[in-house]
Amino acid sequence: MSTTTKREPQTEAVAGPVQRRGDVVFAGLAKGAGVLIMVALAGVGLFLLIEGAPAITASGDQAYGNDNIVLFVWPLLFGTLLASVIALLLAVPLALGVALVISHYAPRRIAKSLGYVIDLLAAIPSVVYGLWGAFVLAPAILPSYQWLAGHLGWLPFFEGPATTGRTILTASIVLAIMILPIVTAISREVFAQTPRMHEEAALALGATRWEMVRMTVFPYSRSGVISGIMLGLGRALGETMAVAMVLSVGIGVVTVNLISPQNPSTIAANIALNFGNASGTKINVLVFSGLVLFVISFAVNFFGRWIAARGQVKG
């Protein structure tokens, strides 16, 4: 009598999605690059903290004639923020206008040509901007400063005397031109991402071209534009050579007079001008001012990323 054995049905394991080797390698490289950037950023911050710590107790000649480090850093921080804010006030309206023309108003050929020209501004070295600002813009703008001092001298911003064009306002104009391509490029890309159906719906309801832009383009791109502005602000805060070459600085000056020959310096320009002759604790003092600039720049970029992420979540 023969016996037959019944085979149990074999169940095959359900395998997950197969990952290609290229995807695995790319994911590993991307994660490694992100970790490397974070490590480098932490290393820079740690270096500035360690090297700048001895400056906390500096005073007198070690702190460039100031009683403590706060009195040394505060005028530099004021000048940095003042020049950067003025640059934003000058650059942002122009950048948004140019970006809007490129994305929604100009014909395609003209828009491309205009976009290329604006992008080329980002390729010009800072030294070239500094030379142009010191030897071309400053002499040319001096008569305008003299007119402002003569007619609007009752305002603290134009109190004068206007004896030179190498002022904080001139440096801010140069900074505005330098950050213009950054804000313009990001803004035009964000404007172009506005859903076409939203624009057509607004036009179909009888809105004019400007009303359509105001009701659909601006609300949709608000977070991206703010991120671009914050990125431009970070660029202005860290600019060194152009400001150092244009600005005629005074020691420990804190003033809102924009056309005076005595101007507050910026942190980056002050480091560039004094680091070569510094020694001992003075180096630590300059490094400490760099730490302050590092923290301010990090906070600005973090705020810009937070605004962008908040806008994406709402969208």
CSV table of C-alpha atoms in Angstrom, one decimal:
chain,number,residue,atom,x,y,z
A,1,MET,CA,0.0,0.0,0.0
A,2,SER,CA,1.6,3.2,-1.1
A,3,THR,CA,1.4,6.3,0.9
A,4,THR,CA,1.3,9.7,-0.6
A,5,THR,CA,2.7,12.7,1.2
A,6,LYS,CA,1.0,15.9,0.9
A,7,ARG,CA,3.2,18.9,0.4
A,8,GLU,CA,2.3,21.9,2.4
A,9,PRO,CA,1.9,25.0,0.2
A,10,GLN,CA,4.9,27.2,0.5
A,11,THR,CA,4.3,30.8,1.2
A,12,GLU,CA,6.7,33.2,-0.4
A,13,ALA,CA,7.8,36.1,1.7
A,14,VAL,CA,6.5,39.4,0.5
A,15,ALA,CA,9.6,41.5,-0.3
A,16,GLY,CA,9.6,45.2,0.0
A,17,PRO,CA,10.4,47.6,-2.8
A,18,VAL,CA,13.8,46.8,-4.3
A,19,GLN,CA,16.2,49.7,-3.9
A,20,ARG,CA,18.6,50.3,-6.7
A,21,ARG,CA,22.3,50.6,-5.9
A,22,GLY,CA,22.4,54.1,-7.4
A,23,ASP,CA,19.6,55.3,-5.1
A,24,VAL,CA,21.3,53.9,-2.1
A,25,VAL,CA,24.6,55.5,-3.0
A,26,PHE,CA,22.9,58.8,-3.7
A,27,ALA,CA,21.0,58.8,-0.4
A,28,GLY,CA,24.2,58.0,1.5
A,29,LEU,CA,26.1,60.8,-0.3
A,30,ALA,CA,23.3,63.3,0.4
A,31,LYS,CA,23.1,62.4,4.1
A,32,GLY,CA,26.9,62.5,4.4
A,33,ALA,CA,27.0,65.9,2.8
A,34,GLY,CA,24.3,67.2,5.2
A,35,VAL,CA,26.1,65.8,8.2
A,36,LEU,CA,29.4,67.3,6.9
A,37,ILE,CA,27.9,70.7,6.6
A,38,MET,CA,26.5,70.6,10.1
A,39,VAL,CA,29.9,69.4,11.5
A,40,ALA,CA,31.7,72.2,9.6
A,41,LEU,CA,29.2,74.8,10.9
A,42,ALA,CA,29.5,73.5,14.5
A,43,GLY,CA,33.3,73.6,14.1
A,44,VAL,CA,33.3,77.2,13.0
A,45,GLY,CA,31.1,78.2,15.9
A,46,LEU,CA,33.2,76.3,18.4
A,47,PHE,CA,36.4,77.9,17.0
A,48,LEU,CA,34.9,81.4,17.3
A,49,LEU,CA,33.7,80.6,20.8
A,50,ILE,CA,37.0,79.3,22.1
A,51,GLU,CA,39.1,82.0,20.4
A,52,GLY,CA,36.8,84.8,21.3
A,53,ALA,CA,36.3,83.9,25.0
A,54,PRO,CA,39.5,85.7,26.2
A,55,ALA,CA,38.1,89.0,24.7
A,56,ILE,CA,35.3,89.1,27.4
A,57,THR,CA,37.7,90.5,29.9
A,58,ALA,CA,39.6,92.8,27.5
A,59,SER,CA,39.7,96.5,28.1
A,60,GLY,CA,41.8,99.5,27.3
A,61,ASP,CA,44.2,99.2,24.5
A,62,GLN,CA,43.4,95.5,24.2
A,63,ALA,CA,39.8,96.4,23.3
A,64,TYR,CA,40.9,99.2,20.9
A,65,GLY,CA,40.5,101.9,23.5
A,66,ASN,CA,37.2,100.8,25.0
A,67,ASP,CA,36.5,100.0,28.6
A,68,ASN,CA,35.0,96.6,27.7
A,69,ILE,CA,34.1,94.4,24.8
A,70,VAL,CA,30.5,95.5,24.6
A,71,LEU,CA,31.5,99.1,23.9
A,72,PHE,CA,33.8,97.8,21.1
A,73,VAL,CA,31.2,95.5,19.4
A,74,TRP,CA,28.1,97.7,19.8
A,75,PRO,CA,29.1,100.4,17.3
A,76,LEU,CA,30.2,97.8,14.8
A,77,LEU,CA,26.9,95.8,15.2
A,78,PHE,CA,24.9,99.1,14.8
A,79,GLY,CA,26.8,99.9,11.6
A,80,THR,CA,26.3,96.4,10.2
A,81,LEU,CA,22.6,96.4,10.9
A,82,LEU,CA,22.1,100.0,9.6
A,83,ALA,CA,23.9,99.4,6.3
A,84,SER,CA,22.1,96.1,5.8
A,85,VAL,CA,18.6,97.5,6.5
A,86,ILE,CA,19.1,100.5,4.2
A,87,ALA,CA,20.4,98.1,1.5
A,88,LEU,CA,17.2,96.0,1.9
A,89,LEU,CA,15.0,99.1,1.8
A,90,LEU,CA,16.6,100.1,-1.5
A,91,ALA,CA,17.0,96.7,-3.1
A,92,VAL,CA,13.7,94.8,-2.2
A,93,PRO,CA,11.2,97.1,-4.0
A,94,LEU,CA,13.4,97.1,-7.2
A,95,ALA,CA,14.0,93.4,-7.0
A,96,LEU,CA,10.3,92.6,-6.6
A,97,GLY,CA,9.4,94.9,-9.5
A,98,VAL,CA,12.0,93.4,-11.8
A,99,ALA,CA,11.0,89.8,-10.8
A,100,LEU,CA,7.4,90.6,-11.5
A,101,VAL,CA,8.2,92.1,-14.9
A,102,ILE,CA,10.2,89.1,-15.8
A,103,SER,CA,7.6,86.5,-14.7
A,104,HIS,CA,4.3,88.2,-15.7
A,105,TYR,CA,4.7,91.3,-17.8
A,106,ALA,CA,7.6,91.3,-20.2
A,107,PRO,CA,7.6,89.2,-23.4
A,108,ARG,CA,9.5,86.0,-23.2
A,109,ARG,CA,12.6,87.2,-25.1
A,110,ILE,CA,12.9,90.4,-23.2
A,111,ALA,CA,12.3,88.6,-19.9
A,112,LYS,CA,15.1,86.1,-20.6
A,113,SER,CA,17.5,88.9,-21.6
A,114,LEU,CA,16.6,90.9,-18.5
A,115,GLY,CA,17.0,87.9,-16.3
A,116,TYR,CA,20.5,87.2,-17.7
A,117,VAL,CA,21.6,90.7,-17.1
A,118,ILE,CA,20.4,90.7,-13.5
A,119,ASP,CA,22.0,87.3,-12.9
A,120,LEU,CA,25.3,88.7,-14.2
A,121,LEU,CA,25.4,91.1,-11.3
A,122,ALA,CA,26.0,88.2,-9.0
A,123,ALA,CA,29.2,87.2,-10.9
A,124,ILE,CA,30.9,90.6,-10.3
A,125,PRO,CA,33.6,90.3,-7.6
A,126,SER,CA,33.2,92.3,-4.4
A,127,VAL,CA,36.5,94.1,-5.1
A,128,VAL,CA,35.1,95.5,-8.3
A,129,TYR,CA,32.0,96.7,-6.5
A,130,GLY,CA,34.2,98.4,-4.0
A,131,LEU,CA,36.4,100.1,-6.6
A,132,TRP,CA,33.3,101.3,-8.4
A,133,GLY,CA,31.7,102.6,-5.3
A,134,ALA,CA,34.8,104.4,-4.0
A,135,PHE,CA,36.0,106.0,-7.3
A,136,VAL,CA,32.9,106.4,-9.4
A,137,LEU,CA,29.7,106.4,-7.2
A,138,ALA,CA,31.1,108.3,-4.3
A,139,PRO,CA,32.3,111.4,-6.3
A,140,ALA,CA,29.2,111.3,-8.5
A,141,ILE,CA,26.8,111.2,-5.6
A,142,LEU,CA,28.5,113.9,-3.4
A,143,PRO,CA,26.5,116.8,-5.0
A,144,SER,CA,23.3,115.0,-4.1
A,145,TYR,CA,24.4,114.7,-0.5
A,146,GLN,CA,25.3,118.4,-0.4
A,147,TRP,CA,21.8,119.1,-1.6
A,148,LEU,CA,20.2,116.9,1.0
A,149,ALA,CA,22.3,118.6,3.7
A,150,GLY,CA,21.3,122.0,2.5
A,151,HIS,CA,17.5,121.4,2.1
A,152,LEU,CA,16.8,118.5,4.5
A,153,GLY,CA,19.5,119.0,7.1
A,154,TRP,CA,16.8,119.4,9.8
A,155,LEU,CA,16.3,115.6,9.5
A,156,PRO,CA,18.8,113.6,11.6
A,157,PHE,CA,19.5,111.3,8.6
A,158,PHE,CA,20.8,114.2,6.4
A,159,GLU,CA,22.3,116.5,9.0
A,160,GLY,CA,25.7,116.4,7.3
A,161,PRO,CA,28.2,118.0,6.8
A,162,ALA,CA,28.4,116.4,3.4
A,163,THR,CA,32.1,116.6,2.6
A,164,THR,CA,32.7,113.2,1.0
A,165,GLY,CA,30.7,110.6,-0.9
A,166,ARG,CA,32.2,107.7,1.0
A,167,THR,CA,29.4,107.4,3.6
A,168,ILE,CA,27.2,104.7,5.1
A,169,LEU,CA,24.5,105.6,2.5
A,170,THR,CA,26.9,105.0,-0.4
A,171,ALA,CA,28.0,101.7,1.1
A,172,SER,CA,24.3,100.7,1.5
A,173,ILE,CA,23.7,101.6,-2.2
A,174,VAL,CA,26.6,99.3,-3.2
A,175,LEU,CA,25.2,96.6,-0.9
A,176,ALA,CA,21.8,97.0,-2.5
A,177,ILE,CA,23.2,96.4,-6.0
A,178,MET,CA,25.0,93.3,-4.7
A,179,ILE,CA,22.0,91.7,-3.1
A,180,LEU,CA,19.7,92.7,-6.0
A,181,PRO,CA,20.3,89.5,-8.1
A,182,ILE,CA,19.7,87.2,-5.1
A,183,VAL,CA,16.3,88.6,-4.2
A,184,THR,CA,15.3,89.0,-7.8
A,185,ALA,CA,16.2,85.4,-8.8
A,186,ILE,CA,14.4,83.8,-5.9
A,187,SER,CA,11.3,86.1,-6.2
A,188,ARG,CA,10.9,85.5,-9.9
A,189,GLU,CA,11.1,81.7,-9.5
A,190,VAL,CA,8.5,81.9,-6.8
A,191,PHE,CA,6.2,84.2,-8.8
A,192,ALA,CA,6.4,81.8,-11.7
A,193,GLN,CA,5.2,78.9,-9.5
A,194,THR,CA,1.8,80.5,-9.0
A,195,PRO,CA,-0.9,78.1,-10.2
A,196,ARG,CA,-2.0,79.2,-13.7
A,197,MET,CA,-5.7,78.3,-12.8
A,198,HIS,CA,-5.7,80.9,-10.0
A,199,GLU,CA,-4.4,83.6,-12.3
A,200,GLU,CA,-6.9,82.8,-15.1
A,201,ALA,CA,-9.8,82.6,-12.6
A,202,ALA,CA,-9.0,86.1,-11.3
A,203,LEU,CA,-8.8,87.5,-14.8
A,204,ALA,CA,-12.0,85.7,-15.7
A,205,LEU,CA,-13.8,87.4,-12.8
A,206,GLY,CA,-12.8,90.8,-14.3
A,207,ALA,CA,-9.7,91.6,-12.3
A,208,THR,CA,-7.0,93.7,-14.0
A,209,ARG,CA,-3.5,92.4,-14.4
A,210,TRP,CA,-2.3,94.2,-11.2
A,211,GLU,CA,-5.4,93.0,-9.2
A,212,MET,CA,-4.6,89.5,-10.4
A,213,VAL,CA,-1.0,89.8,-9.2
A,214,ARG,CA,-2.1,91.3,-5.9
A,215,MET,CA,-4.8,88.7,-5.2
A,216,THR,CA,-3.1,85.5,-6.4
A,217,VAL,CA,0.7,85.9,-7.0
A,218,PHE,CA,1.6,87.8,-3.9
A,219,PRO,CA,-0.3,85.7,-1.4
A,220,TYR,CA,1.0,82.4,-2.9
A,221,SER,CA,4.6,83.5,-3.0
A,222,ARG,CA,4.8,85.4,0.3
A,223,SER,CA,6.9,82.9,2.2
A,224,GLY,CA,9.3,82.4,-0.7
A,225,VAL,CA,9.8,86.1,-1.1
A,226,ILE,CA,10.5,86.6,2.6
A,227,SER,CA,13.0,83.8,2.4
A,228,GLY,CA,14.8,85.5,-0.5
A,229,ILE,CA,14.8,88.8,1.4
A,230,MET,CA,16.3,87.0,4.4
A,231,LEU,CA,19.0,85.4,2.2
A,232,GLY,CA,19.8,88.9,0.8
A,233,LEU,CA,20.0,90.3,4.3
A,234,GLY,CA,22.5,87.5,5.2
A,235,ARG,CA,24.6,88.5,2.2
A,236,ALA,CA,24.6,92.1,3.2
A,237,LEU,CA,25.5,91.4,6.8
A,238,GLY,CA,28.6,89.4,5.8
A,239,GLU,CA,29.9,91.7,3.0
A,240,THR,CA,33.5,92.7,3.7
A,241,MET,CA,35.7,94.2,0.9
A,242,ALA,CA,33.1,96.4,-0.8
A,243,VAL,CA,32.2,98.1,2.4
A,244,ALA,CA,35.8,98.4,3.6
A,245,MET,CA,36.8,100.1,0.4
A,246,VAL,CA,33.8,102.5,0.2
A,247,LEU,CA,33.2,103.5,3.8
A,248,SER,CA,35.1,106.3,5.6
A,249,VAL,CA,34.8,105.1,9.1
A,250,GLY,CA,35.1,106.7,12.5
A,251,ILE,CA,36.1,105.1,15.8
A,252,GLY,CA,33.2,104.1,18.0
A,253,VAL,CA,30.7,106.1,16.0
A,254,VAL,CA,27.0,105.4,16.5
A,255,THR,CA,24.9,107.8,14.4
A,256,VAL,CA,21.9,107.8,12.0
A,257,ASN,CA,23.5,110.6,10.0
A,258,LEU,CA,23.8,108.9,6.6
A,259,ILE,CA,25.9,111.5,4.8
A,260,SER,CA,28.4,112.4,7.5
A,261,PRO,CA,32.2,111.8,7.0
A,262,GLN,CA,32.2,110.0,10.4
A,263,ASN,CA,30.4,106.7,9.8
A,264,PRO,CA,30.0,103.6,11.9
A,265,SER,CA,31.9,100.7,10.5
A,266,THR,CA,30.6,97.1,10.0
A,267,ILE,CA,31.9,94.0,11.8
A,268,ALA,CA,33.2,92.3,8.6
A,269,ALA,CA,34.9,95.5,7.3
A,270,ASN,CA,36.5,96.2,10.7
A,271,ILE,CA,38.0,92.7,10.9
A,272,ALA,CA,39.4,93.0,7.4
A,273,LEU,CA,41.0,96.4,8.1
A,274,ASN,CA,42.5,95.6,11.5
A,275,PHE,CA,43.3,91.8,11.5
A,276,GLY,CA,46.6,92.2,9.7
A,277,ASN,CA,48.0,94.5,12.4
A,278,ALA,CA,46.4,92.8,15.4
A,279,SER,CA,48.3,90.7,17.9
A,280,GLY,CA,47.7,89.1,21.3
A,281,THR,CA,44.3,89.8,22.8
A,282,LYS,CA,43.3,92.1,20.0
A,283,ILE,CA,43.0,89.1,17.8
A,284,ASN,CA,40.6,87.5,20.3
A,285,VAL,CA,38.6,90.8,20.3
A,286,LEU,CA,38.3,90.7,16.5
A,287,VAL,CA,37.3,87.0,16.6
A,288,PHE,CA,34.7,87.7,19.3
A,289,SER,CA,33.1,90.4,16.9
A,290,GLY,CA,33.2,87.7,14.3
A,291,LEU,CA,31.3,85.4,16.7
A,292,VAL,CA,28.6,88.1,17.1
A,293,LEU,CA,28.3,88.4,13.3
A,294,PHE,CA,28.1,84.6,13.0
A,295,VAL,CA,25.2,84.4,15.5
A,296,ILE,CA,23.3,87.3,13.8
A,297,SER,CA,23.8,85.7,10.3
A,298,PHE,CA,22.7,82.3,11.6
A,299,ALA,CA,19.6,83.8,13.2
A,300,VAL,CA,18.7,85.6,10.0
A,301,ASN,CA,19.0,82.5,7.9
A,302,PHE,CA,17.2,80.4,10.4
A,303,PHE,CA,14.3,82.8,10.5
A,304,GLY,CA,14.2,82.7,6.7
A,305,ARG,CA,14.0,78.9,6.7
A,306,TRP,CA,11.3,79.0,9.3
A,307,ILE,CA,9.2,81.4,7.3
A,308,ALA,CA,9.6,79.2,4.2
A,309,ALA,CA,8.7,76.0,6.1
A,310,ARG,CA,5.7,77.8,7.7
A,311,GLY,CA,4.4,78.8,4.3
A,312,GLN,CA,4.8,75.3,2.8
A,313,VAL,CA,2.8,73.8,5.7
A,314,LYS,CA,0.0,76.3,5.2
A,315,GLY,CA,0.0,75.7,1.5
